[in-house]
Each structure stands twice: as C-alpha cells, then as structure tokens.
Tab-separated table of C-alpha atoms in Angstrom:
chain	number	residue	atom	x	y	z
T	1	MET	CA	-20.910	23.256	5.721
T	2	GLN	CA	-24.023	21.364	4.670
T	3	THR	CA	-24.129	18.427	2.227
T	4	THR	CA	-27.127	16.358	1.161
T	5	LEU	CA	-26.536	12.719	0.308
T	6	THR	CA	-28.945	9.994	-0.754
T	7	VAL	CA	-27.734	7.056	1.308
T	8	ASN	CA	-29.290	3.656	0.665
T	9	GLY	CA	-32.337	5.400	-0.797
T	10	HIS	CA	-32.821	7.882	2.051
T	11	THR	CA	-32.061	11.587	1.766
T	12	ARG	CA	-29.689	12.591	4.551
T	13	SER	CA	-28.295	16.000	5.370
T	14	VAL	CA	-24.847	16.237	6.964
T	15	ASP	CA	-23.348	19.273	8.697
T	16	HIS	CA	-19.572	18.915	8.458
T	17	ASP	CA	-16.095	20.441	8.269
T	18	PRO	CA	-14.691	20.757	4.696
T	19	ARG	CA	-12.052	18.157	5.649
T	20	THR	CA	-14.620	15.432	6.324
T	21	THR	CA	-14.212	12.479	4.009
T	22	LEU	CA	-17.229	10.611	2.706
T	23	LEU	CA	-16.120	7.730	4.950
T	24	ASP	CA	-16.164	9.855	8.108
T	25	ALA	CA	-19.521	11.382	7.154
T	26	LEU	CA	-21.032	7.902	6.786
T	27	ARG	CA	-19.528	6.499	9.967
T	28	ASP	CA	-19.460	9.450	12.358
T	29	SER	CA	-22.352	11.642	11.214
T	30	LEU	CA	-24.773	9.048	9.878
T	31	ARG	CA	-23.687	6.218	12.192
T	32	LEU	CA	-23.487	3.759	9.307
T	33	THR	CA	-20.530	1.826	10.701
T	34	GLY	CA	-20.743	-1.133	8.337
T	35	THR	CA	-18.299	0.758	6.097
T	36	LYS	CA	-14.891	0.250	7.732
T	37	LYS	CA	-11.876	2.518	8.122
T	38	GLY	CA	-8.790	0.402	7.484
T	39	CYS	CA	-5.754	2.275	6.172
T	40	ASP	CA	-7.580	5.575	5.417
T	41	HIS	CA	-5.283	5.961	2.368
T	42	GLY	CA	-7.027	3.973	-0.379
T	43	GLN	CA	-4.726	0.982	-0.101
T	44	CYS	CA	-6.898	-1.594	1.678
T	45	GLY	CA	-10.406	-1.149	0.241
T	46	ALA	CA	-12.230	-1.672	3.569
T	47	CYS	CA	-14.130	1.609	2.998
T	48	THR	CA	-15.448	0.699	-0.469
T	49	VAL	CA	-18.941	2.052	-1.221
T	50	LEU	CA	-20.911	2.641	-4.411
T	51	VAL	CA	-21.345	6.244	-5.522
T	52	ASN	CA	-23.918	6.558	-8.305
T	53	GLY	CA	-23.433	2.810	-8.832
T	54	ARG	CA	-19.615	2.826	-9.063
T	55	ARG	CA	-17.247	1.432	-6.452
T	56	ILE	CA	-14.821	3.924	-4.913
T	57	ASN	CA	-12.752	4.325	-1.733
T	58	ALA	CA	-14.865	6.467	0.626
T	59	CYS	CA	-11.673	7.517	2.465
T	60	LEU	CA	-10.193	9.252	-0.587
T	61	THR	CA	-13.037	11.623	-1.345
T	62	LEU	CA	-14.545	14.627	0.429
T	63	ALA	CA	-18.157	14.486	1.596
T	64	ALA	CA	-18.576	17.992	0.158
T	65	MET	CA	-17.888	16.666	-3.347
T	66	HIS	CA	-20.902	14.333	-3.198
T	67	ASP	CA	-23.794	16.750	-2.704
T	68	GLY	CA	-26.786	15.121	-4.403
T	69	ASP	CA	-25.010	11.825	-5.072
T	70	GLU	CA	-26.484	8.381	-4.425
T	71	ILE	CA	-24.412	6.354	-1.988
T	72	THR	CA	-24.873	2.631	-1.362
T	73	THR	CA	-23.245	1.076	1.702
T	74	ILE	CA	-23.258	-2.499	2.946
T	75	GLU	CA	-26.369	-1.626	5.003
T	76	GLY	CA	-28.200	-0.842	1.755
T	77	LEU	CA	-27.313	-4.055	-0.029
T	78	GLY	CA	-29.439	-6.442	2.008
T	79	GLU	CA	-30.352	-7.342	5.547
T	80	PRO	CA	-30.647	-10.514	7.634
T	81	GLY	CA	-33.307	-12.637	5.975
T	82	ALA	CA	-32.970	-10.752	2.681
T	83	LEU	CA	-29.275	-10.871	1.814
T	84	SER	CA	-27.971	-9.851	-1.586
T	85	PRO	CA	-26.658	-12.801	-3.663
T	86	LEU	CA	-23.081	-11.764	-2.865
T	87	GLN	CA	-23.753	-11.379	0.848
T	88	GLN	CA	-25.308	-14.850	0.855
T	89	ALA	CA	-22.366	-16.239	-1.133
T	90	PHE	CA	-19.852	-14.899	1.423
T	91	VAL	CA	-21.830	-16.678	4.180
T	92	SER	CA	-22.139	-19.903	2.164
T	93	CYS	CA	-18.419	-19.975	1.239
T	94	ASP	CA	-17.120	-18.745	4.612
T	95	GLY	CA	-15.479	-15.885	2.681
T	96	TYR	CA	-13.883	-14.217	5.731
T	97	GLN	CA	-12.021	-14.828	8.927
T	98	CYS	CA	-12.031	-11.767	11.210
T	99	GLY	CA	-14.587	-10.010	9.011
T	100	PHE	CA	-13.118	-6.499	9.108
T	101	CYS	CA	-12.532	-6.323	5.349
T	102	THR	CA	-15.766	-8.135	4.452
T	103	SER	CA	-18.119	-5.209	3.862
T	104	GLY	CA	-15.496	-3.607	1.625
T	105	GLN	CA	-14.966	-6.897	-0.199
T	106	ILE	CA	-18.706	-7.310	-0.808
T	107	MET	CA	-19.235	-3.698	-1.910
T	108	SER	CA	-16.203	-3.886	-4.210
T	109	ALA	CA	-17.344	-7.204	-5.694
T	110	THR	CA	-20.837	-5.771	-6.225
T	111	GLY	CA	-19.393	-2.901	-8.262
T	112	MET	CA	-16.874	-5.171	-9.967
T	113	LEU	CA	-19.550	-7.572	-11.250
T	114	GLU	CA	-21.336	-4.610	-12.847
T	115	GLU	CA	-18.070	-3.677	-14.596
T	116	LEU	CA	-17.697	-7.274	-15.816
T	117	ALA	CA	-21.296	-7.339	-17.028
T	118	ARG	CA	-20.622	-4.165	-19.040
T	119	GLY	CA	-17.618	-5.903	-20.628
T	120	ASP	CA	-15.004	-3.558	-19.166
T	121	PRO	CA	-11.544	-5.106	-19.635
T	122	SER	CA	-8.907	-5.590	-16.924
T	123	HIS	CA	-5.135	-6.024	-16.765
T	124	ALA	CA	-5.749	-9.797	-16.821
T	125	SER	CA	-7.879	-9.786	-19.997
T	126	PRO	CA	-6.048	-11.575	-22.848
T	127	ASP	CA	-8.341	-9.800	-25.334
T	128	LEU	CA	-9.406	-6.214	-24.615
T	129	ALA	CA	-12.591	-6.774	-26.602
T	130	GLN	CA	-13.775	-9.847	-24.699
T	131	VAL	CA	-13.765	-10.486	-20.977
T	132	SER	CA	-14.687	-13.433	-18.799
T	133	ALA	CA	-15.170	-13.997	-15.071
T	134	ASP	CA	-12.394	-16.546	-14.496
T	135	ASP	CA	-10.278	-16.710	-11.331
T	136	ALA	CA	-7.427	-14.623	-12.757
T	137	GLU	CA	-9.875	-11.872	-13.738
T	138	ILE	CA	-11.553	-11.873	-10.320
T	139	ALA	CA	-8.205	-11.747	-8.487
T	140	GLU	CA	-6.953	-8.858	-10.638
T	141	ARG	CA	-10.206	-6.889	-10.401
T	142	MET	CA	-10.308	-7.294	-6.607
T	143	SER	CA	-6.681	-6.235	-5.984
T	144	GLY	CA	-7.860	-3.017	-4.309
T	145	ASN	CA	-9.258	-5.051	-1.391
T	146	LEU	CA	-6.817	-6.546	1.087
T	147	CYS	CA	-7.621	-9.307	3.571
T	148	ARG	CA	-5.010	-9.463	6.343
T	149	CYS	CA	-6.311	-12.915	7.336
T	150	ALA	CA	-5.624	-13.960	3.729
T	151	ALA	CA	-9.011	-15.590	3.236
T	152	TYR	CA	-8.568	-14.966	-0.473
T	153	PRO	CA	-9.399	-18.468	-1.797
T	154	PHE	CA	-12.829	-18.438	-0.129
T	155	ILE	CA	-13.412	-14.790	-1.026
T	156	ARG	CA	-12.761	-15.624	-4.678
T	157	GLU	CA	-15.054	-18.648	-4.431
T	158	ALA	CA	-17.791	-16.502	-2.883
T	159	ILE	CA	-17.501	-13.930	-5.651
T	160	SER	CA	-17.658	-16.653	-8.332
T	161	LEU	CA	-20.775	-18.059	-6.672
T	162	GLY	CA	-22.265	-14.592	-6.185
T	163	ALA	CA	-21.611	-13.779	-9.839
T	164	LYS	CA	-23.865	-16.656	-10.840
T	165	GLY	CA	-26.553	-15.439	-8.432
T	166	GLU	CA	-26.319	-11.863	-9.652
T	167	ARG	CA	-26.843	-13.020	-13.207
T	168	SER	CA	-29.726	-15.403	-12.538
N	1	MET	CA	-5.407	17.225	7.358
N	2	ARG	CA	-4.831	20.975	7.678
N	3	ALA	CA	-7.909	23.178	7.468
N	4	PHE	CA	-8.795	24.558	4.024
N	5	ASP	CA	-11.588	26.417	2.295
N	6	TYR	CA	-13.599	24.354	-0.155
N	7	THR	CA	-14.942	25.961	-3.334
N	8	ARG	CA	-16.988	24.254	-6.012
N	9	ALA	CA	-16.242	25.909	-9.350
N	10	GLU	CA	-19.246	26.477	-11.611
N	11	SER	CA	-17.223	27.599	-14.632
N	12	LEU	CA	-13.660	27.442	-15.947
N	13	ASP	CA	-13.357	31.204	-15.396
N	14	GLN	CA	-14.412	30.838	-11.794
N	15	ALA	CA	-12.008	27.949	-11.267
N	16	ALA	CA	-9.066	29.855	-12.752
N	17	ALA	CA	-9.878	32.940	-10.686
N	18	ALA	CA	-9.783	30.844	-7.498
N	19	LEU	CA	-6.351	29.383	-8.266
N	20	ASP	CA	-3.028	30.657	-6.951
N	21	PRO	CA	0.047	28.932	-5.475
N	22	ALA	CA	-1.763	28.383	-2.147
N	23	ALA	CA	-4.696	26.595	-3.800
N	24	SER	CA	-5.101	23.089	-5.231
N	25	VAL	CA	-7.497	21.786	-7.844
N	26	ILE	CA	-9.371	18.663	-6.789
N	27	ALA	CA	-10.927	16.267	-9.321
N	28	GLY	CA	-10.619	12.570	-8.445
N	29	GLY	CA	-8.739	13.497	-5.281
N	30	THR	CA	-7.209	10.038	-4.929
N	31	ASN	CA	-3.641	11.364	-4.735
N	32	LEU	CA	-4.270	14.868	-3.359
N	33	LEU	CA	-6.263	13.734	-0.305
N	34	ASP	CA	-3.699	11.051	0.456
N	35	LEU	CA	-0.974	13.742	0.448
N	36	MET	CA	-3.123	16.184	2.440
N	37	LYS	CA	-3.723	13.585	5.160
N	38	LEU	CA	0.049	13.177	5.469
N	39	GLN	CA	0.484	16.975	5.365
N	40	VAL	CA	2.842	16.605	2.427
N	41	MET	CA	0.462	18.994	0.678
N	42	THR	CA	-1.261	21.687	2.716
N	43	PRO	CA	-3.356	23.855	0.374
N	44	GLU	CA	-5.256	26.745	1.936
N	45	ARG	CA	-7.999	26.411	-0.647
N	46	VAL	CA	-9.281	23.384	-2.557
N	47	VAL	CA	-11.131	24.096	-5.795
N	48	ASP	CA	-13.485	21.312	-6.861
N	49	ILE	CA	-13.736	21.174	-10.657
N	50	THR	CA	-15.744	17.941	-10.884
N	51	ARG	CA	-19.025	19.736	-11.694
N	52	LEU	CA	-17.610	21.734	-14.603
N	53	PRO	CA	-19.603	20.895	-17.715
N	54	GLY	CA	-18.128	19.482	-20.921
N	55	LEU	CA	-14.868	18.080	-19.554
N	56	ASP	CA	-15.918	14.437	-19.183
N	57	ALA	CA	-16.395	13.435	-22.833
N	58	ILE	CA	-14.300	11.469	-25.337
N	59	GLU	CA	-14.897	13.009	-28.748
N	60	PRO	CA	-13.455	12.731	-32.257
N	61	GLU	CA	-10.792	15.351	-32.983
N	62	GLY	CA	-9.646	15.225	-36.601
N	63	GLU	CA	-8.474	11.661	-37.198
N	64	GLY	CA	-7.801	11.252	-33.483
N	65	LEU	CA	-9.634	11.709	-30.190
N	66	ARG	CA	-10.060	14.418	-27.612
N	67	LEU	CA	-10.100	13.089	-24.056
N	68	GLY	CA	-11.740	15.466	-21.579
N	69	ALA	CA	-9.697	16.189	-18.466
N	70	LEU	CA	-12.433	14.788	-16.207
N	71	VAL	CA	-12.850	11.436	-18.024
N	72	ARG	CA	-12.365	8.730	-15.398
N	73	ASN	CA	-9.433	6.361	-15.874
N	74	SER	CA	-11.798	3.343	-15.916
N	75	ASP	CA	-14.065	4.929	-18.547
N	76	LEU	CA	-11.085	5.815	-20.713
N	77	ALA	CA	-9.632	2.289	-20.512
N	78	ALA	CA	-13.006	0.732	-21.410
N	79	ASP	CA	-13.938	3.071	-24.270
N	80	PRO	CA	-14.364	0.924	-27.416
N	81	ARG	CA	-12.410	3.415	-29.561
N	82	ILE	CA	-9.479	3.362	-27.145
N	83	ARG	CA	-9.526	-0.441	-26.890
N	84	ALA	CA	-9.517	-0.828	-30.677
N	85	ARG	CA	-7.249	1.978	-31.864
N	86	TYR	CA	-5.096	2.810	-28.821
N	87	PRO	CA	-4.894	-0.527	-26.942
N	88	LEU	CA	-1.617	0.597	-25.392
N	89	LEU	CA	-3.502	3.308	-23.497
N	90	SER	CA	-6.100	0.835	-22.187
N	91	ARG	CA	-3.328	-1.531	-21.098
N	92	ALA	CA	-1.361	1.194	-19.314
N	93	LEU	CA	-4.434	2.501	-17.466
N	94	LEU	CA	-5.523	-0.998	-16.444
N	95	SER	CA	-2.059	-1.783	-15.096
N	96	GLY	CA	-2.281	1.158	-12.688
N	97	ALA	CA	-3.944	1.500	-9.281
N	98	SER	CA	-7.076	-0.466	-8.295
N	99	GLY	CA	-10.628	-0.750	-9.621
N	100	GLN	CA	-11.857	1.707	-6.987
N	101	ILE	CA	-9.127	4.268	-7.723
N	102	ARG	CA	-9.578	4.043	-11.508
N	103	ASN	CA	-13.294	4.752	-11.032
N	104	LYS	CA	-12.390	8.062	-9.394
N	105	ALA	CA	-9.086	9.190	-10.889
N	106	THR	CA	-9.266	11.523	-13.904
N	107	THR	CA	-7.195	12.024	-17.050
N	108	GLY	CA	-5.939	15.445	-15.938
N	109	GLY	CA	-5.273	14.300	-12.384
N	110	ASN	CA	-3.375	11.228	-13.535
N	111	LEU	CA	-0.978	13.501	-15.458
N	112	LEU	CA	-0.466	15.763	-12.440
N	113	GLN	CA	-0.168	13.112	-9.716
N	114	ARG	CA	2.900	13.434	-7.517
N	115	THR	CA	5.839	11.059	-7.207
N	116	ARG	CA	5.635	8.136	-4.761
N	117	CYS	CA	9.264	8.662	-3.683
N	118	PRO	CA	9.217	7.591	0.010
N	119	TYR	CA	11.320	10.620	0.976
N	120	PHE	CA	8.807	12.992	-0.619
N	121	TYR	CA	6.025	11.211	1.253
N	122	ASP	CA	7.704	11.530	4.662
N	123	PRO	CA	7.687	15.152	5.947
N	124	ALA	CA	10.471	14.274	8.427
N	125	MET	CA	12.897	13.649	5.532
N	126	ALA	CA	14.839	16.251	3.535
N	127	CYS	CA	13.158	16.776	0.156
N	128	SER	CA	13.705	19.639	-2.249
N	129	LYS	CA	10.479	18.778	-4.021
N	130	ARG	CA	8.539	19.517	-0.826
N	131	GLU	CA	10.788	22.312	0.384
N	132	PRO	CA	13.065	23.983	-2.208
N	133	GLY	CA	16.711	23.811	-1.176
N	134	ALA	CA	16.171	21.286	1.630
N	135	GLY	CA	18.316	18.609	-0.049
N	136	CYS	CA	17.492	15.062	-1.108
N	137	ALA	CA	17.408	12.232	1.428
N	138	ALA	CA	17.071	9.734	-1.432
N	139	GLN	CA	20.726	10.371	-2.396
N	140	GLY	CA	22.406	7.509	-0.597
N	141	GLY	CA	19.048	6.469	0.843
N	142	VAL	CA	17.189	3.261	0.181
N	143	GLY	CA	14.517	2.871	-2.435
N	144	ARG	CA	13.614	0.534	-5.259
N	145	MET	CA	11.235	3.074	-6.765
N	146	LEU	CA	13.757	5.832	-7.574
N	147	ALA	CA	14.580	7.066	-11.084
N	148	ILE	CA	17.688	6.189	-13.083
N	149	PHE	CA	17.362	8.706	-15.942
N	150	GLY	CA	16.939	12.499	-15.920
N	151	THR	CA	17.703	12.894	-12.200
N	152	SER	CA	19.741	15.624	-10.519
N	153	ASP	CA	21.685	16.086	-7.284
N	154	ALA	CA	18.508	17.662	-5.919
N	155	CYS	CA	16.071	14.874	-6.816
N	156	LEU	CA	15.914	11.157	-7.697
N	157	ALA	CA	12.119	10.902	-7.817
N	158	ALA	CA	10.373	8.963	-10.595
N	159	HIS	CA	7.081	9.934	-12.210
N	160	PRO	CA	4.530	7.309	-11.150
N	161	SER	CA	1.975	7.413	-13.995
N	162	ASP	CA	1.448	4.494	-16.371
N	163	MET	CA	-1.057	6.428	-18.479
N	164	ALA	CA	1.460	9.185	-19.212
N	165	VAL	CA	3.991	6.641	-20.519
N	166	ALA	CA	1.428	5.362	-23.028
N	167	LEU	CA	0.517	8.935	-23.996
N	168	ARG	CA	4.200	9.726	-24.595
N	169	ALA	CA	4.549	6.800	-27.003
N	170	LEU	CA	1.304	7.845	-28.732
N	171	ASP	CA	2.533	11.465	-29.248
N	172	ALA	CA	-0.405	12.869	-27.288
N	173	GLU	CA	-0.693	16.564	-26.505
N	174	VAL	CA	-2.140	18.231	-23.431
N	175	GLU	CA	-4.596	21.097	-23.901
N	176	VAL	CA	-4.074	23.824	-21.312
N	177	ARG	CA	-6.342	26.767	-20.610
N	178	SER	CA	-4.780	29.891	-19.164
N	179	ARG	CA	-6.653	32.302	-16.905
N	180	ASP	CA	-7.521	34.629	-19.803
N	181	GLY	CA	-9.277	31.738	-21.557
N	182	GLY	CA	-6.528	31.146	-24.147
N	183	LEU	CA	-5.813	27.517	-25.090
N	184	ARG	CA	-2.410	26.044	-25.882
N	185	ARG	CA	-1.195	22.514	-26.577
N	186	LEU	CA	1.866	20.960	-24.998
N	187	ALA	CA	3.687	17.759	-25.838
N	188	LEU	CA	4.387	15.805	-22.655
N	189	ASP	CA	8.051	16.861	-22.745
N	190	GLU	CA	6.821	20.470	-22.812
N	191	LEU	CA	4.456	19.836	-19.888
N	192	TYR	CA	6.926	18.089	-17.579
N	193	ARG	CA	10.171	19.742	-16.424
N	194	LEU	CA	13.235	17.774	-15.421
N	195	PRO	CA	14.153	18.479	-11.778
N	196	GLY	CA	17.524	20.272	-12.123
N	197	ASP	CA	17.945	22.346	-8.977
N	198	ARG	CA	14.193	23.028	-8.651
N	199	PRO	CA	12.432	19.662	-8.303
N	200	ASP	CA	9.451	21.457	-6.751
N	201	LEU	CA	8.667	22.849	-10.218
N	202	GLU	CA	7.343	19.691	-11.872
N	203	THR	CA	5.523	21.206	-14.837
N	204	THR	CA	5.569	24.346	-16.944
N	205	LEU	CA	1.990	25.165	-15.877
N	206	ALA	CA	1.136	28.416	-14.094
N	207	ALA	CA	-0.857	28.145	-10.859
N	208	ASP	CA	-4.034	29.299	-12.606
N	209	ASP	CA	-3.641	27.131	-15.728
N	210	LEU	CA	-6.111	24.248	-16.095
N	211	ILE	CA	-5.655	21.071	-18.125
N	212	THR	CA	-8.853	20.763	-20.166
N	213	ALA	CA	-8.108	17.774	-22.432
N	214	VAL	CA	-5.594	15.355	-23.856
N	215	ILE	CA	-5.454	15.142	-27.651
N	216	LEU	CA	-4.607	11.808	-29.252
N	217	PRO	CA	-3.434	12.016	-32.873
N	218	ALA	CA	-4.560	9.345	-35.346
N	219	PRO	CA	-3.003	6.024	-34.342
N	220	VAL	CA	-0.258	4.558	-36.525
N	221	ALA	CA	-2.244	2.435	-39.000
N	222	GLY	CA	-1.563	-1.283	-38.828
N	223	SER	CA	0.638	-0.981	-35.758
N	224	VAL	CA	1.182	-3.336	-32.869
N	225	GLN	CA	1.047	-1.639	-29.482
N	226	ALA	CA	2.380	-2.985	-26.207
N	227	TYR	CA	2.608	-1.976	-22.572
N	228	ARG	CA	4.610	-4.120	-20.202
N	229	LYS	CA	4.983	-3.231	-16.541
N	230	LEU	CA	7.234	-4.940	-14.002
N	231	ARG	CA	6.493	-4.486	-10.315
N	232	ASP	CA	7.046	-6.004	-6.894
N	233	ARG	CA	3.592	-7.629	-6.774
N	234	ALA	CA	1.228	-8.719	-9.517
N	235	SER	CA	-1.356	-5.968	-9.109
N	236	TYR	CA	-1.970	-2.586	-7.496
N	237	ALA	CA	1.674	-1.486	-7.381
N	238	PHE	CA	3.740	1.162	-9.108
N	239	ALA	CA	6.154	0.242	-11.880
N	240	LEU	CA	9.745	-0.677	-11.177
N	241	VAL	CA	10.137	-0.340	-14.935
N	242	SER	CA	7.630	-0.210	-17.769
N	243	VAL	CA	7.918	-0.154	-21.546
N	244	ALA	CA	5.393	1.281	-24.001
N	245	ALA	CA	5.857	0.510	-27.683
N	246	VAL	CA	4.140	1.334	-30.968
N	247	ILE	CA	5.658	-0.629	-33.857
N	248	ARG	CA	4.595	-0.731	-37.503
N	249	MET	CA	6.190	-3.405	-39.666
N	250	ASP	CA	6.734	-2.724	-43.351
N	251	GLN	CA	7.510	-5.730	-45.557
N	252	GLY	CA	9.484	-7.538	-42.879
N	253	ARG	CA	11.297	-4.425	-41.703
N	254	ILE	CA	10.543	-2.001	-38.876
N	255	GLY	CA	8.717	0.855	-40.611
N	256	GLN	CA	8.039	2.951	-37.540
N	257	ALA	CA	8.862	2.622	-33.854
N	258	ALA	CA	7.934	4.707	-30.827
N	259	LEU	CA	9.213	3.684	-27.386
N	260	ALA	CA	8.552	5.233	-23.967
N	261	PHE	CA	9.691	4.104	-20.539
N	262	GLY	CA	8.080	4.417	-17.103
N	263	GLY	CA	9.224	4.014	-13.512
N	264	VAL	CA	12.699	5.170	-14.475
N	265	ALA	CA	12.615	8.965	-14.849
N	266	PRO	CA	10.992	12.180	-13.552
N	267	ARG	CA	8.774	12.133	-16.646
N	268	PRO	CA	7.831	9.497	-19.226
N	269	TRP	CA	11.173	8.809	-20.875
N	270	ARG	CA	11.685	8.724	-24.618
N	271	ASP	CA	14.889	8.644	-26.640
N	272	ALA	CA	14.572	9.301	-30.367
N	273	GLY	CA	18.064	7.860	-30.891
N	274	LEU	CA	16.822	4.384	-29.945
N	275	GLU	CA	13.954	4.586	-32.395
N	276	ALA	CA	16.335	5.686	-35.166
N	277	MET	CA	18.423	2.548	-34.510
N	278	LEU	CA	15.349	0.420	-35.294
N	279	HIS	CA	13.956	2.223	-38.361
N	280	GLY	CA	14.277	0.242	-41.568
N	281	LYS	CA	15.934	-2.718	-39.849
N	282	THR	CA	14.965	-6.368	-39.931
N	283	PRO	CA	13.916	-7.468	-36.426
N	284	ASP	CA	16.804	-9.193	-34.779
N	285	GLU	CA	17.685	-10.207	-31.224
N	286	ALA	CA	21.192	-8.724	-31.412
N	287	LEU	CA	19.836	-5.397	-32.653
N	288	PHE	CA	17.302	-5.288	-29.795
N	289	ARG	CA	20.056	-5.966	-27.263
N	290	GLU	CA	22.156	-3.196	-28.761
N	291	VAL	CA	19.266	-0.741	-28.484
N	292	ALA	CA	18.629	-1.797	-24.869
N	293	GLN	CA	22.326	-1.459	-24.067
N	294	ARG	CA	22.395	2.076	-25.388
N	295	LEU	CA	19.318	3.014	-23.319
N	296	THR	CA	20.979	1.851	-20.108
N	297	ALA	CA	24.567	2.897	-20.826
N	298	ASP	CA	25.040	5.032	-17.689
N	299	PRO	CA	25.217	3.734	-14.112
N	300	ALA	CA	22.213	4.336	-11.855
N	301	PRO	CA	22.520	7.369	-9.550
N	302	ASN	CA	21.736	5.233	-6.482
N	303	PRO	CA	23.105	1.678	-6.056
N	304	ASP	CA	19.651	0.494	-4.937
N	305	THR	CA	18.308	1.043	-8.435
N	306	GLU	CA	21.187	-0.576	-10.345
N	307	PHE	CA	18.869	-3.581	-10.828
N	308	LYS	CA	16.610	-1.427	-12.992
N	309	ARG	CA	19.182	-1.332	-15.800
N	310	PRO	CA	19.232	-5.082	-16.603
N	311	LEU	CA	15.499	-5.303	-15.810
N	312	LEU	CA	14.715	-2.534	-18.288
N	313	ARG	CA	17.001	-4.100	-20.924
N	314	ARG	CA	15.322	-7.477	-20.678
N	315	THR	CA	11.848	-5.941	-20.665
N	316	LEU	CA	12.569	-3.827	-23.745
N	317	VAL	CA	14.000	-6.803	-25.663
N	318	ALA	CA	10.948	-8.936	-24.735
N	319	VAL	CA	8.531	-6.200	-25.854
N	320	LEU	CA	10.379	-5.676	-29.149
N	321	ARG	CA	10.358	-9.416	-29.877
N	322	GLU	CA	6.576	-9.564	-29.507
N	323	ALA	CA	5.797	-6.259	-31.211
N	324	THR	CA	7.878	-7.137	-34.293
N	325	GLY	CA	6.597	-10.702	-34.581
N	326	LEU	CA	9.767	-12.527	-33.465
N	327	ALA	CA	7.764	-13.989	-30.572
N	328	GLN	CA	4.108	-14.764	-29.919
N	329	PRO	CA	2.303	-11.823	-28.291
N	330	SER	CA	1.484	-12.200	-24.591
N	331	ILE	CA	-1.138	-10.263	-22.601
N	332	GLY	CA	-0.442	-6.558	-23.085
N	333	THR	CA	0.605	-6.741	-26.738
N	334	ASP	CA	-2.275	-5.959	-29.098
N	335	ALA	CA	-2.696	-5.304	-32.789
N	336	THR	CA	-4.613	-2.087	-33.483
N	337	LYS	CA	-8.020	-2.467	-35.089
N	338	ASP	CA	-10.200	-0.089	-37.028
N	339	ALA	CA	-12.553	2.007	-34.922
N	340	ALA	CA	-15.203	-0.113	-33.247
C-alpha cells in the first residue's frame, strides 16, 4: 500500500506492507536512521518522533495511519553547525554515554517542553492548575525514555539548559 | 506480526460493517500493536477509526461532560474543565503510561486495553483469556500484578487501566453504538464482565459495537477527589494497588463517599458496603481501618499477591485521612473547583 508522509518538511511517498510501523517506514524505506529501534514495544522511547508536533513512539503506530501527517525526526531538528537548543544542550552537558537513546531523548524533550509551555500538568505537579520545570517535573515527564547507561543526571541538566534556550 | 488487511473507516456505519470477531478496531494502537507483535492478538482485519469525525471533542452534556472516544489521554488530563471539576480523572490519567503513550492513547482504547498479566502476554503459557478452556498458568504461578478480588479458577488477571478506576468513582457511563446505529449507555460494571469460566469475554460489547463517548455526570459539589497509585517504580509502571476517592464533607461528617480500587480486580473495583460504612460518620482513624479491613477480608487467591491486602489497607486509610481533612493533602489529593 501507498502512504504519503511529510517528513522534516519534505513530502515522501512510501510503498509498504500494512504491518509496517512508522518507525520501520522511517528507517528502512526512507533511510532516516537517526530514529532508533530499541525495544520495539513502546517501553524505551528510543524511537520517539513528533507527529503533527506531538511526541509519540514511532514503533507503536502503523505507517498507514499517518497518511498526510507531518513527521519530525532528529534529522529535522537541526544539523551540525545549526543545532537546535536542545541538541546543543546535550552536547554542552555531555547528556549521553553510548548515545543510542539520545535522539529519542532529544525528540521526547522537544515535545515535552511544548507540553510544559502549554501548561499541561504531570503526575509530579503539586497543583494541576500550575506547572513548573523543576527537576522532579522533568524526571516524571521523561519517564518514557530509558538510558541503559544511566546518564540521567546529565540528561536532566541538558533538558533544563535546553528549556532556557527554547524559551529565549 | 501476522498479516492483516488494513481499512480506514470513513463513517461509523462503515466501521461497524467492517467489524466481526476476526477484526480489531485500532485507534491509538499503543496496546493493540504491542500485542500483535507478540502474536497474542492476531486480527485478520484492522479497522482504523482515527479519521472518524466528531469523536475527538470534550463537550458539555447536561451538568456534566461528554468525552469523545478518540480524545487523547494527554488532552483529557490537561483539559481545564477536567482539571478543575474532575481532578481525580486528570490524576489517574497522568499516573498511567508515559508522555509519548498518553499522546496517542484514546479514551475508548484505554477502557478496552487488555490485561498485563504475564501469562496472557506469553503465548507459550496456558491462558483461558487467550484460548478459552486452556487453563490458567497464573494459578500457582508467580506474579505481583495479579488480581485479588473478582477472580475465578480460570483467570487471575487484573484490569490495568488507571483512567477506568477514576471513571468508576465518578459514576461515568460509556456510550455504545450498535451496528444499527442505536446508542445505549453502560455503567462500567455493565461494560466489564467478571471472568467466571470465560475470561476471554471481557466486556458485554458485541464485535460490531463501537464505544463513541464516555459521559461524566456533574461532579459532587464541594468534594475532595484523590487518586493514589502504588507501583514498583516511581513512574511508567502499572499499579500494584490504586485508590480513587470522591469525598464530600458535611458539617464535620462524611456526607458522601465514593471509592474505587485499581490493580486488584478484573475491572475497577467498587463496594457500596464500604461507602455505607462511612456515610454520616465523623472521620476517624479506627473507622477507616475497619473499612479497609472489610475490603480485604478474604485471602488472596495467589500467595504472591498476599502483600496487596495490607498495601491496599494502608493506602485506603491514607487516602481517607487526606480526603476527609484528618491529614494535610499530598500530591494527588485535590479540592474540586468551579468550572475554569
């Protein structure tokens, strides 16, 4: 079957089996391998991309369901010499060890900061009507992204730094 | 994943016509695709309802709200009307899954998600939910996630939803559309079956029924609402036990109380007898312990889940203390406010 996606601003047509996940379409058909396949079951977050601006697990959705949707992958966020504030913050804070989870971490944090900016509450919000970007909030909101190297302290630092950059 | 035919429904009629026992509806897909990859579910046809119009809105319905079946869990939790008037529902949703999953998972799909019983998830294990009559490997097996109430010899699986536990305490109803276009409303206890000897039949829905909305009645005015969830890690884990409470105080006494429990039964668990014990009483530690004792009077069906009885007792007592004003509220206990 045929599905048309807008990936990082470019219209791309993919010919695929109905079983193809969005993740496999991005990696295998479009050769955008910055999006990683970790667990392939939505538990690790390595495959996180933005669909119409919202972060989701690309492994838990069918490519066929996204005809006409706008997809942003790590390749669309920035590039060497023109990194996004969060990408730059991960470099500055050394927010990784092996790096396998990093693109998912950055894509998830990019979506998460939008949710914070909208004032969406989280499980860690003392008041549902008012949210802040403290460490407890960031940790809770990023719990869908695992780092097997456990670089969490620097990841959290990078996201705090990136949050300031995204706002400025 | 086994091969299947994919259909995108353009109308409710078309969706219903495409549904039979060999077909599955897909909306968020976060649970279905997981199960299809493991070949726990092997539908021959997958019917995508995500492009159906009119199912993704939250609208006033009388004094309450109508939640469209396709409203995303994250949008529902963040809606200002839900945060102000039904904070329990926001809290329950936000305690479940991850940010990415909540952005995809829908109201209808959350209700119909399958158990996370490890024996259901492993096709090599005997499971009467997967294969009627096959037996239940969880009997005598290991598992901290199994149910302690409402189980049968054929099934020990617990319902995994947090949202549904909040909806049970809020007296929500589920709007169901049958193939002929007729609408009916079901309380959650009318939607979910207990396993008995047919744990594969989880709901009273026909194969071509579609959940179109959840109806929230007006919230209890001036109530305190709470959702407390205990789990093996601080985030992104299913409940070992959870307690949902709606309490209205009336001149120092408990005027109204609704309690629902998660992680402990095949459906959100509610026991009107407990609530009756609280009505009209002055909040009191001994009374709360008595109520909790009654809830957990029977031994757990599997020794691995015996720990859930004292855990549930302590959690219920802690929630009641905060919701009745005996203790300061912690995160998860909120006073209702007028509509934002």
